[in-house]
PDB file of C-alpha atoms in Angstrom:
ATOM      1  CA  MET A   1     -24.055  12.939 -37.541  1.00  0.00           C
ATOM      2  CA  TYR A   2     -21.405  15.375 -38.885  1.00  0.00           C
ATOM      3  CA  PHE A   3     -23.969  18.193 -38.897  1.00  0.00           C
ATOM      4  CA  LYS A   4     -25.056  17.425 -35.345  1.00  0.00           C
ATOM      5  CA  THR A   5     -21.468  17.406 -34.065  1.00  0.00           C
ATOM      6  CA  LEU A   6     -20.659  20.674 -35.837  1.00  0.00           C
ATOM      7  CA  LEU A   7     -23.747  22.391 -34.425  1.00  0.00           C
ATOM      8  CA  PHE A   8     -22.884  21.055 -30.984  1.00  0.00           C
ATOM      9  CA  PHE A   9     -19.493  22.817 -30.950  1.00  0.00           C
ATOM     10  CA  ILE A  10     -20.830  26.002 -32.558  1.00  0.00           C
ATOM     11  CA  LEU A  11     -23.406  26.351 -29.769  1.00  0.00           C
ATOM     12  CA  PHE A  12     -20.843  25.766 -27.057  1.00  0.00           C
ATOM     13  CA  ILE A  13     -18.237  28.153 -28.477  1.00  0.00           C
ATOM     14  CA  SER A  14     -20.856  30.869 -28.981  1.00  0.00           C
ATOM     15  CA  GLY A  15     -21.368  30.980 -25.222  1.00  0.00           C
ATOM     16  CA  GLY A  16     -17.790  32.162 -24.821  1.00  0.00           C
ATOM     17  CA  ILE A  17     -18.306  34.823 -27.494  1.00  0.00           C
ATOM     18  CA  PHE A  18     -21.303  36.242 -25.618  1.00  0.00           C
ATOM     19  CA  GLY A  19     -19.185  36.365 -22.486  1.00  0.00           C
ATOM     20  CA  GLN A  20     -16.746  38.878 -23.989  1.00  0.00           C
ATOM     21  CA  ASN A  21     -19.393  41.620 -23.753  1.00  0.00           C
ATOM     22  CA  GLU A  22     -20.085  41.267 -20.026  1.00  0.00           C
ATOM     23  CA  ILE A  23     -20.084  44.187 -17.592  1.00  0.00           C
ATOM     24  CA  SER A  24     -19.975  44.188 -13.787  1.00  0.00           C
ATOM     25  CA  ASP A  25     -23.137  43.035 -12.007  1.00  0.00           C
ATOM     26  CA  SER A  26     -24.395  41.297  -8.854  1.00  0.00           C
ATOM     27  CA  ILE A  27     -26.498  38.496 -10.378  1.00  0.00           C
ATOM     28  CA  ASN A  28     -26.169  35.030  -8.884  1.00  0.00           C
ATOM     29  CA  ILE A  29     -27.486  31.946 -10.696  1.00  0.00           C
ATOM     30  CA  TYR A  30     -29.096  29.204  -8.630  1.00  0.00           C
ATOM     31  CA  SER A  31     -29.534  25.788 -10.244  1.00  0.00           C
ATOM     32  CA  GLU A  32     -31.121  22.472  -9.222  1.00  0.00           C
ATOM     33  CA  GLU A  33     -30.868  19.112 -11.006  1.00  0.00           C
ATOM     34  CA  THR A  34     -34.526  18.099 -10.775  1.00  0.00           C
ATOM     35  CA  SER A  35     -37.141  17.383 -13.440  1.00  0.00           C
ATOM     36  CA  ALA A  36     -39.204  20.410 -12.573  1.00  0.00           C
ATOM     37  CA  VAL A  37     -36.876  23.295 -11.761  1.00  0.00           C
ATOM     38  CA  LEU A  38     -34.487  25.218 -14.005  1.00  0.00           C
ATOM     39  CA  PRO A  39     -32.002  27.955 -13.005  1.00  0.00           C
ATOM     40  CA  ALA A  40     -33.500  31.168 -11.620  1.00  0.00           C
ATOM     41  CA  LEU A  41     -31.926  34.631 -11.340  1.00  0.00           C
ATOM     42  CA  LYS A  42     -31.680  36.247  -7.885  1.00  0.00           C
ATOM     43  CA  SER A  43     -30.147  39.563  -6.792  1.00  0.00           C
ATOM     44  CA  GLN A  44     -27.221  39.551  -4.390  1.00  0.00           C
ATOM     45  CA  ASN A  45     -25.134  42.285  -2.744  1.00  0.00           C
ATOM     46  CA  ASP A  46     -21.873  43.174  -4.496  1.00  0.00           C
ATOM     47  CA  SER A  47     -20.116  42.907  -1.121  1.00  0.00           C
ATOM     48  CA  LEU A  48     -20.705  39.147  -0.866  1.00  0.00           C
ATOM     49  CA  PRO A  49     -17.539  37.030  -1.218  1.00  0.00           C
ATOM     50  CA  VAL A  50     -16.803  35.525  -4.606  1.00  0.00           C
ATOM     51  CA  LYS A  51     -17.699  31.846  -4.918  1.00  0.00           C
ATOM     52  CA  PRO A  52     -14.988  29.225  -5.449  1.00  0.00           C
ATOM     53  CA  GLN A  53     -14.139  28.892  -9.120  1.00  0.00           C
ATOM     54  CA  ASN A  54     -14.603  25.125  -9.382  1.00  0.00           C
ATOM     55  CA  GLN A  55     -17.251  22.589  -8.482  1.00  0.00           C
ATOM     56  CA  VAL A  56     -17.570  18.851  -8.950  1.00  0.00           C
ATOM     57  CA  GLY A  57     -20.824  16.990  -8.499  1.00  0.00           C
ATOM     58  CA  VAL A  58     -22.402  13.564  -8.522  1.00  0.00           C
ATOM     59  CA  MET A  59     -26.134  13.193  -9.265  1.00  0.00           C
ATOM     60  CA  HIS A  60     -28.351  10.143  -9.197  1.00  0.00           C
ATOM     61  CA  LEU A  61     -31.933   9.636 -10.335  1.00  0.00           C
ATOM     62  CA  GLN A  62     -33.755   6.430  -9.500  1.00  0.00           C
ATOM     63  CA  SER A  63     -37.132   5.805 -11.140  1.00  0.00           C
ATOM     64  CA  VAL A  64     -39.500   3.097  -9.904  1.00  0.00           C
ATOM     65  CA  TYR A  65     -42.575   2.151 -11.959  1.00  0.00           C
ATOM     66  CA  GLY A  66     -45.870   0.450 -11.324  1.00  0.00           C
ATOM     67  CA  SER A  67     -47.305  -2.316 -13.496  1.00  0.00           C
ATOM     68  CA  GLY A  68     -44.188  -4.457 -13.068  1.00  0.00           C
ATOM     69  CA  LEU A  69     -41.967  -2.306 -15.305  1.00  0.00           C
ATOM     70  CA  ALA A  70     -38.205  -2.465 -14.820  1.00  0.00           C
ATOM     71  CA  THR A  71     -36.623   0.309 -12.765  1.00  0.00           C
ATOM     72  CA  MET A  72     -34.474   2.980 -14.447  1.00  0.00           C
ATOM     73  CA  SER A  73     -31.538   5.027 -13.146  1.00  0.00           C
ATOM     74  CA  ILE A  74     -29.400   7.914 -14.376  1.00  0.00           C
ATOM     75  CA  THR A  75     -26.063   8.610 -12.709  1.00  0.00           C
ATOM     76  CA  SER A  76     -24.221  11.788 -13.684  1.00  0.00           C
ATOM     77  CA  VAL A  77     -20.801  13.248 -12.931  1.00  0.00           C
ATOM     78  CA  GLN A  78     -20.185  16.911 -13.690  1.00  0.00           C
ATOM     79  CA  TYR A  79     -17.502  19.579 -13.510  1.00  0.00           C
ATOM     80  CA  LEU A  80     -18.377  23.291 -13.212  1.00  0.00           C
ATOM     81  CA  ARG A  81     -16.019  26.210 -13.781  1.00  0.00           C
ATOM     82  CA  ARG A  82     -16.846  29.827 -12.878  1.00  0.00           C
ATOM     83  CA  ILE A  83     -14.940  32.346 -14.991  1.00  0.00           C
ATOM     84  CA  ASN A  84     -14.311  36.068 -14.534  1.00  0.00           C
ATOM     85  CA  ASN A  85     -16.226  36.495 -11.259  1.00  0.00           C
ATOM     86  CA  GLU A  86     -19.087  34.264 -12.456  1.00  0.00           C
ATOM     87  CA  LYS A  87     -19.774  36.250 -15.612  1.00  0.00           C
ATOM     88  CA  VAL A  88     -19.407  32.961 -17.468  1.00  0.00           C
ATOM     89  CA  THR A  89     -20.100  29.534 -15.981  1.00  0.00           C
ATOM     90  CA  LEU A  90     -19.183  26.384 -17.926  1.00  0.00           C
ATOM     91  CA  ILE A  91     -20.456  22.884 -17.104  1.00  0.00           C
ATOM     92  CA  GLY A  92     -19.456  19.531 -18.537  1.00  0.00           C
ATOM     93  CA  ARG A  93     -21.403  16.390 -17.621  1.00  0.00           C
ATOM     94  CA  VAL A  94     -21.358  12.674 -18.363  1.00  0.00           C
ATOM     95  CA  ASN A  95     -24.610  10.726 -17.842  1.00  0.00           C
ATOM     96  CA  LEU A  96     -25.050   6.964 -17.622  1.00  0.00           C
ATOM     97  CA  ARG A  97     -28.568   5.581 -17.976  1.00  0.00           C
ATOM     98  CA  ALA A  98     -29.368   1.998 -17.027  1.00  0.00           C
ATOM     99  CA  ARG A  99     -32.494  -0.149 -17.249  1.00  0.00           C
ATOM    100  CA  ALA A 100     -32.631  -3.924 -16.991  1.00  0.00           C
ATOM    101  CA  LYS A 101     -29.536  -5.105 -18.916  1.00  0.00           C
ATOM    102  CA  ASN A 102     -29.354  -2.009 -21.120  1.00  0.00           C
ATOM    103  CA  SER A 103     -27.240   1.120 -20.656  1.00  0.00           C
ATOM    104  CA  SER A 104     -26.603   4.352 -22.528  1.00  0.00           C
ATOM    105  CA  VAL A 105     -24.243   7.344 -22.259  1.00  0.00           C
ATOM    106  CA  LYS A 106     -24.906  11.038 -22.904  1.00  0.00           C
ATOM    107  CA  TYR A 107     -22.473  13.991 -22.838  1.00  0.00           C
ATOM    108  CA  ASP A 108     -23.626  17.518 -21.915  1.00  0.00           C
ATOM    109  CA  LEU A 109     -22.022  20.936 -22.291  1.00  0.00           C
ATOM    110  CA  GLU A 110     -23.749  23.957 -20.736  1.00  0.00           C
ATOM    111  CA  THR A 111     -22.896  27.602 -20.236  1.00  0.00           C
ATOM    112  CA  TYR A 112     -24.443  30.500 -18.322  1.00  0.00           C
ATOM    113  CA  VAL A 113     -23.467  33.976 -19.527  1.00  0.00           C
ATOM    114  CA  LYS A 114     -24.364  37.240 -17.784  1.00  0.00           C
ATOM    115  CA  HIS A 115     -25.280  40.276 -19.886  1.00  0.00           C
ATOM    116  CA  GLY A 116     -25.073  43.219 -17.494  1.00  0.00           C
ATOM    117  CA  LYS A 117     -27.077  43.502 -14.263  1.00  0.00           C
ATOM    118  CA  LYS A 118     -30.472  42.382 -15.567  1.00  0.00           C
ATOM    119  CA  HIS A 119     -29.943  39.687 -18.171  1.00  0.00           C
ATOM    120  CA  TYR A 120     -28.249  36.320 -18.623  1.00  0.00           C
ATOM    121  CA  SER A 121     -28.339  33.414 -21.054  1.00  0.00           C
ATOM    122  CA  PHE A 122     -28.332  29.651 -20.721  1.00  0.00           C
ATOM    123  CA  LEU A 123     -26.987  27.577 -23.608  1.00  0.00           C
ATOM    124  CA  SER A 124     -26.718  23.783 -23.729  1.00  0.00           C
ATOM    125  CA  ALA A 125     -25.939  20.989 -26.154  1.00  0.00           C
ATOM    126  CA  SER A 126     -25.829  17.199 -25.750  1.00  0.00           C
ATOM    127  CA  VAL A 127     -24.870  14.152 -27.785  1.00  0.00           C
ATOM    128  CA  SER A 128     -25.349  10.463 -26.955  1.00  0.00           C
ATOM    129  CA  ASP A 129     -25.018   6.944 -28.318  1.00  0.00           C
ATOM    130  CA  GLU A 130     -28.815   7.057 -29.003  1.00  0.00           C
ATOM    131  CA  LYS A 131     -29.479   3.795 -27.167  1.00  0.00           C
ATOM    132  CA  MET A 132     -31.617   5.287 -24.375  1.00  0.00           C
ATOM    133  CA  PHE A 133     -31.096   9.049 -24.810  1.00  0.00           C
ATOM    134  CA  PRO A 134     -31.917  11.404 -27.686  1.00  0.00           C
ATOM    135  CA  GLY A 135     -29.048  11.454 -30.156  1.00  0.00           C
ATOM    136  CA  PHE A 136     -28.756  15.253 -30.083  1.00  0.00           C
ATOM    137  CA  GLU A 137     -30.218  18.083 -28.000  1.00  0.00           C
ATOM    138  CA  ALA A 138     -29.662  21.836 -28.055  1.00  0.00           C
ATOM    139  CA  SER A 139     -31.348  24.661 -26.168  1.00  0.00           C
ATOM    140  CA  TYR A 140     -31.077  28.378 -25.540  1.00  0.00           C
ATOM    141  CA  SER A 141     -32.897  30.583 -23.001  1.00  0.00           C
ATOM    142  CA  PHE A 142     -32.612  34.317 -22.352  1.00  0.00           C
ATOM    143  CA  TYR A 143     -33.520  35.609 -18.879  1.00  0.00           C
ATOM    144  CA  SER A 144     -34.484  39.197 -18.078  1.00  0.00           C
ATOM    145  CA  ALA A 145     -34.936  40.722 -14.626  1.00  0.00           C
ATOM    146  CA  LEU A 146     -38.096  42.843 -14.420  1.00  0.00           C
ATOM    147  CA  PRO A 147     -39.324  45.292 -11.756  1.00  0.00           C
ATOM    148  CA  LYS A 148     -40.825  44.099  -8.463  1.00  0.00           C
ATOM    149  CA  GLY A 149     -38.911  40.827  -8.325  1.00  0.00           C
ATOM    150  CA  PHE A 150     -40.153  39.330 -11.608  1.00  0.00           C
ATOM    151  CA  GLU A 151     -38.014  37.497 -14.150  1.00  0.00           C
ATOM    152  CA  LEU A 152     -38.910  36.478 -17.721  1.00  0.00           C
ATOM    153  CA  GLU A 153     -37.526  33.516 -19.668  1.00  0.00           C
ATOM    154  CA  THR A 154     -37.825  33.093 -23.428  1.00  0.00           C
ATOM    155  CA  GLY A 155     -36.157  30.126 -25.040  1.00  0.00           C
ATOM    156  CA  VAL A 156     -36.218  27.208 -27.423  1.00  0.00           C
ATOM    157  CA  LYS A 157     -35.147  23.558 -27.377  1.00  0.00           C
ATOM    158  CA  TYR A 158     -34.448  21.133 -30.210  1.00  0.00           C
ATOM    159  CA  LEU A 159     -34.362  17.366 -29.715  1.00  0.00           C
ATOM    160  CA  SER A 160     -33.489  14.683 -32.245  1.00  0.00           C
ATOM    161  CA  ALA A 161     -33.924  10.943 -31.627  1.00  0.00           C
ATOM    162  CA  GLN A 162     -33.628   7.974 -33.978  1.00  0.00           C
ATOM    163  CA  ASN A 163     -37.127   8.171 -35.475  1.00  0.00           C
ATOM    164  CA  PHE A 164     -38.387  11.646 -34.626  1.00  0.00           C
ATOM    165  CA  SER A 165     -37.410  15.223 -33.770  1.00  0.00           C
ATOM    166  CA  LEU A 166     -39.047  17.913 -31.632  1.00  0.00           C
ATOM    167  CA  PHE A 167     -38.943  21.716 -31.630  1.00  0.00           C
ATOM    168  CA  THR A 168     -40.081  23.374 -28.398  1.00  0.00           C
ATOM    169  CA  PRO A 169     -40.468  27.121 -27.715  1.00  0.00           C
ATOM    170  CA  ILE A 170     -40.266  27.881 -23.980  1.00  0.00           C
ATOM    171  CA  LEU A 171     -41.873  30.743 -22.045  1.00  0.00           C
ATOM    172  CA  GLY A 172     -41.374  31.137 -18.320  1.00  0.00           C
ATOM    173  CA  ALA A 173     -41.725  33.654 -15.509  1.00  0.00           C
ATOM    174  CA  SER A 174     -40.643  33.813 -11.887  1.00  0.00           C
ATOM    175  CA  LYS A 175     -41.495  36.043  -8.941  1.00  0.00           C
ATOM    176  CA  GLU A 176     -39.373  36.615  -5.859  1.00  0.00           C
ATOM    177  CA  PHE A 177     -41.003  37.850  -2.660  1.00  0.00           C
ATOM    178  CA  GLY A 178     -39.345  37.739   0.740  1.00  0.00           C
ATOM    179  CA  ASN A 179     -37.715  34.336   1.175  1.00  0.00           C
ATOM    180  CA  ASN A 180     -39.816  32.794  -1.596  1.00  0.00           C
ATOM    181  CA  LEU A 181     -39.328  32.218  -5.308  1.00  0.00           C
ATOM    182  CA  VAL A 182     -42.110  30.944  -7.597  1.00  0.00           C
ATOM    183  CA  THR A 183     -41.268  29.809 -11.143  1.00  0.00           C
ATOM    184  CA  PHE A 184     -43.747  28.950 -13.915  1.00  0.00           C
ATOM    185  CA  ARG A 185     -42.603  27.475 -17.266  1.00  0.00           C
ATOM    186  CA  ASN A 186     -44.585  26.626 -20.422  1.00  0.00           C
ATOM    187  CA  PHE A 187     -43.472  24.257 -23.208  1.00  0.00           C
ATOM    188  CA  PHE A 188     -45.094  24.297 -26.664  1.00  0.00           C
ATOM    189  CA  THR A 189     -43.775  21.239 -28.478  1.00  0.00           C
ATOM    190  CA  LEU A 190     -44.157  20.968 -32.240  1.00  0.00           C
ATOM    191  CA  THR A 191     -43.795  17.774 -34.251  1.00  0.00           C
ATOM    192  CA  GLU A 192     -44.310  17.327 -37.987  1.00  0.00           C
ATOM    193  CA  SER A 193     -48.070  17.014 -37.598  1.00  0.00           C
ATOM    194  CA  GLN A 194     -49.033  17.730 -33.967  1.00  0.00           C
ATOM    195  CA  PHE A 195     -48.798  20.261 -31.154  1.00  0.00           C
ATOM    196  CA  PHE A 196     -48.317  19.387 -27.454  1.00  0.00           C
ATOM    197  CA  TYR A 197     -48.412  21.588 -24.367  1.00  0.00           C
ATOM    198  CA  ALA A 198     -46.829  21.132 -20.948  1.00  0.00           C
ATOM    199  CA  ASN A 199     -46.117  23.345 -17.953  1.00  0.00           C
ATOM    200  CA  THR A 200     -44.359  23.228 -14.614  1.00  0.00           C
ATOM    201  CA  ILE A 201     -44.622  25.374 -11.497  1.00  0.00           C
ATOM    202  CA  ALA A 202     -42.141  25.345  -8.620  1.00  0.00           C
ATOM    203  CA  TRP A 203     -41.955  27.123  -5.266  1.00  0.00           C
ATOM    204  CA  LYS A 204     -38.758  27.583  -3.260  1.00  0.00           C
ATOM    205  CA  ASN A 205     -38.700  28.750   0.347  1.00  0.00           C
ATOM    206  CA  PHE A 206     -35.194  29.885   1.300  1.00  0.00           C
ATOM    207  CA  LEU A 207     -33.916  29.156   4.813  1.00  0.00           C
ATOM    208  CA  ASN A 208     -30.876  29.994   6.951  1.00  0.00           C
ATOM    209  CA  GLU A 209     -30.143  33.380   5.349  1.00  0.00           C
ATOM    210  CA  LYS A 210     -30.991  31.888   1.934  1.00  0.00           C
ATOM    211  CA  ARG A 211     -28.242  29.268   2.088  1.00  0.00           C
ATOM    212  CA  ASP A 212     -30.753  26.377   2.041  1.00  0.00           C
ATOM    213  CA  TYR A 213     -34.212  25.902   0.604  1.00  0.00           C
ATOM    214  CA  LEU A 214     -37.307  23.733   0.598  1.00  0.00           C
ATOM    215  CA  SER A 215     -39.037  23.255  -2.772  1.00  0.00           C
ATOM    216  CA  LEU A 216     -42.403  22.082  -4.052  1.00  0.00           C
ATOM    217  CA  MET A 217     -43.154  21.417  -7.710  1.00  0.00           C
ATOM    218  CA  THR A 218     -46.045  20.262  -9.850  1.00  0.00           C
ATOM    219  CA  GLY A 219     -47.116  20.218 -13.483  1.00  0.00           C
ATOM    220  CA  PHE A 220     -48.629  18.236 -16.342  1.00  0.00           C
ATOM    221  CA  GLY A 221     -47.633  17.111 -19.809  1.00  0.00           C
ATOM    222  CA  ASN A 222     -44.048  16.212 -20.700  1.00  0.00           C
ATOM    223  CA  ALA A 223     -41.397  18.926 -20.720  1.00  0.00           C
ATOM    224  CA  PRO A 224     -38.660  17.743 -23.153  1.00  0.00           C
ATOM    225  CA  ASP A 225     -35.910  18.750 -20.690  1.00  0.00           C
ATOM    226  CA  SER A 226     -37.170  16.387 -17.964  1.00  0.00           C
ATOM    227  CA  LYS A 227     -34.495  13.867 -17.066  1.00  0.00           C
ATOM    228  CA  ASN A 228     -36.872  11.044 -16.133  1.00  0.00           C
ATOM    229  CA  ILE A 229     -38.530  10.560 -19.544  1.00  0.00           C
ATOM    230  CA  ASP A 230     -38.192   7.394 -21.584  1.00  0.00           C
ATOM    231  CA  PHE A 231     -37.590   8.805 -25.047  1.00  0.00           C
ATOM    232  CA  SER A 232     -39.768   6.500 -27.074  1.00  0.00           C
ATOM    233  CA  GLU A 233     -41.567   8.151 -29.959  1.00  0.00           C
ATOM    234  CA  GLU A 234     -44.895   8.372 -28.117  1.00  0.00           C
ATOM    235  CA  PHE A 235     -43.514   9.912 -24.895  1.00  0.00           C
ATOM    236  CA  ILE A 236     -44.609  13.445 -25.814  1.00  0.00           C
ATOM    237  CA  SER A 237     -48.277  12.345 -25.990  1.00  0.00           C
ATOM    238  CA  ASN A 238     -48.148  11.172 -22.365  1.00  0.00           C
ATOM    239  CA  GLU A 239     -50.657  13.222 -20.345  1.00  0.00           C
ATOM    240  CA  SER A 240     -48.490  13.031 -17.255  1.00  0.00           C
ATOM    241  CA  PHE A 241     -49.255  14.745 -13.955  1.00  0.00           C
ATOM    242  CA  PHE A 242     -46.506  15.112 -11.380  1.00  0.00           C
ATOM    243  CA  VAL A 243     -46.004  16.554  -7.889  1.00  0.00           C
ATOM    244  CA  GLY A 244     -42.772  16.605  -5.883  1.00  0.00           C
ATOM    245  CA  LEU A 245     -40.924  17.803  -2.805  1.00  0.00           C
ATOM    246  CA  GLY A 246     -37.224  18.684  -2.436  1.00  0.00           C
ATOM    247  CA  TYR A 247     -34.672  20.089   0.001  1.00  0.00           C
ATOM    248  CA  GLU A 248     -31.169  21.513  -0.455  1.00  0.00           C
ATOM    249  CA  LYS A 249     -28.639  21.974   2.364  1.00  0.00           C
ATOM    250  CA  ASN A 250     -25.460  24.010   2.029  1.00  0.00           C
ATOM    251  CA  LEU A 251     -22.623  22.642   4.170  1.00  0.00           C
ATOM    252  CA  LYS A 252     -19.745  24.624   2.687  1.00  0.00           C
ATOM    253  CA  PRO A 253     -17.842  23.475   0.733  1.00  0.00           C
ATOM    254  CA  LEU A 254     -20.433  20.696   0.269  1.00  0.00           C
ATOM    255  CA  LYS A 255     -23.991  21.070  -1.004  1.00  0.00           C
ATOM    256  CA  LEU A 256     -26.507  18.255  -0.731  1.00  0.00           C
ATOM    257  CA  SER A 257     -29.979  18.088  -2.282  1.00  0.00           C
ATOM    258  CA  ALA A 258     -32.649  15.420  -2.329  1.00  0.00           C
ATOM    259  CA  SER A 259     -36.118  15.295  -3.863  1.00  0.00           C
ATOM    260  CA  SER A 260     -38.887  12.875  -4.713  1.00  0.00           C
ATOM    261  CA  VAL A 261     -41.499  13.182  -7.461  1.00  0.00           C
ATOM    262  CA  TYR A 262     -44.686  11.222  -8.107  1.00  0.00           C
ATOM    263  CA  ASN A 263     -45.816  10.917 -11.746  1.00  0.00           C
ATOM    264  CA  ARG A 264     -49.135   9.629 -13.049  1.00  0.00           C
ATOM    265  CA  ASN A 265     -48.619   8.632 -16.679  1.00  0.00           C
ATOM    266  CA  ASN A 266     -51.532   8.339 -19.126  1.00  0.00           C
ATOM    267  CA  TYR A 267     -50.374   7.488 -22.628  1.00  0.00           C
ATOM    268  CA  SER A 268     -52.640   8.114 -25.622  1.00  0.00           C
ATOM    269  CA  ILE A 269     -52.243   4.450 -26.598  1.00  0.00           C
ATOM    270  CA  GLY A 270     -54.197   3.522 -23.458  1.00  0.00           C
ATOM    271  CA  ARG A 271     -51.245   2.671 -21.243  1.00  0.00           C
ATOM    272  CA  GLN A 272     -51.369   3.985 -17.650  1.00  0.00           C
ATOM    273  CA  PHE A 273     -48.936   3.549 -14.761  1.00  0.00           C
ATOM    274  CA  ASN A 274     -47.467   5.266 -11.715  1.00  0.00           C
ATOM    275  CA  GLN A 275     -43.862   6.443 -11.566  1.00  0.00           C
ATOM    276  CA  PHE A 276     -41.808   7.476  -8.531  1.00  0.00           C
ATOM    277  CA  ASP A 277     -38.566   9.421  -9.050  1.00  0.00           C
ATOM    278  CA  PHE A 278     -35.924   9.911  -6.377  1.00  0.00           C
ATOM    279  CA  TYR A 279     -33.090  12.408  -6.871  1.00  0.00           C
ATOM    280  CA  LEU A 280     -29.918  12.687  -4.777  1.00  0.00           C
ATOM    281  CA  ASN A 281     -27.195  15.229  -5.624  1.00  0.00           C
ATOM    282  CA  LEU A 282     -23.873  16.036  -3.974  1.00  0.00           C
ATOM    283  CA  PHE A 283     -21.647  18.990  -4.963  1.00  0.00           C
ATOM    284  CA  TYR A 284     -18.231  20.134  -3.749  1.00  0.00           C
ATOM    285  CA  ASP A 285     -16.831  23.650  -4.287  1.00  0.00           C
ATOM    286  CA  PHE A 286     -13.107  24.328  -4.389  1.00  0.00           C
TER     287      PHE A 286
END
């Protein structure tokens, strides 16, 4: 546990070190707390007003299962701080997971760091009480803007639970065209003796001068960063298929998003059931 805690703080502090080498740029990071979509990089005009430095948010995920399984929920409270004209963004989050009479707590630290006009990094680390969350998680992704509206992500995630650990290289790409953004991400999860593959694809259609958006997402397999997964040892072998729909509305200084996702779970042990996830997020900038 000492090693995990030490690595946790090293990862977080390193984000601040990267931030010392930033130069002026016009990159804006969009993020969405859903199981299928990670932050994407979009160009903005330098003349746009600077965003408020602080944000607080409340997020709730409610999962309903078929086959008579007990429902599960995750409620999260987060604080976000934008530093030095958004060159560095820091996020702290507390998550409470509940199912039947059981509950579990996880603590997240995340940072986004811009590296000039065409690159940025995402770094995260988490620790929990290990009751219903992985005991330790850490991830790093590097994003590069390419010509003609493309963006490339290369990254890695490490996850450690009570009886197993996972190492997952990540490769993703996105394409912006008009008011649309399409993002495709691949996960190649390695265990001690097996290899598992998963991918997700998401489409965003921006509305109202790109202040709001409608999103569609689909994919198969289990991406280890999905928030709706029950982290039992066999979860990674679940041949899950999912499809979802979401919407985000910006009502400055408030931002509201809602989405729903259908999952068809097919475990290798022969277990099959349907899963419906409902996400509701509220953020306030100040």
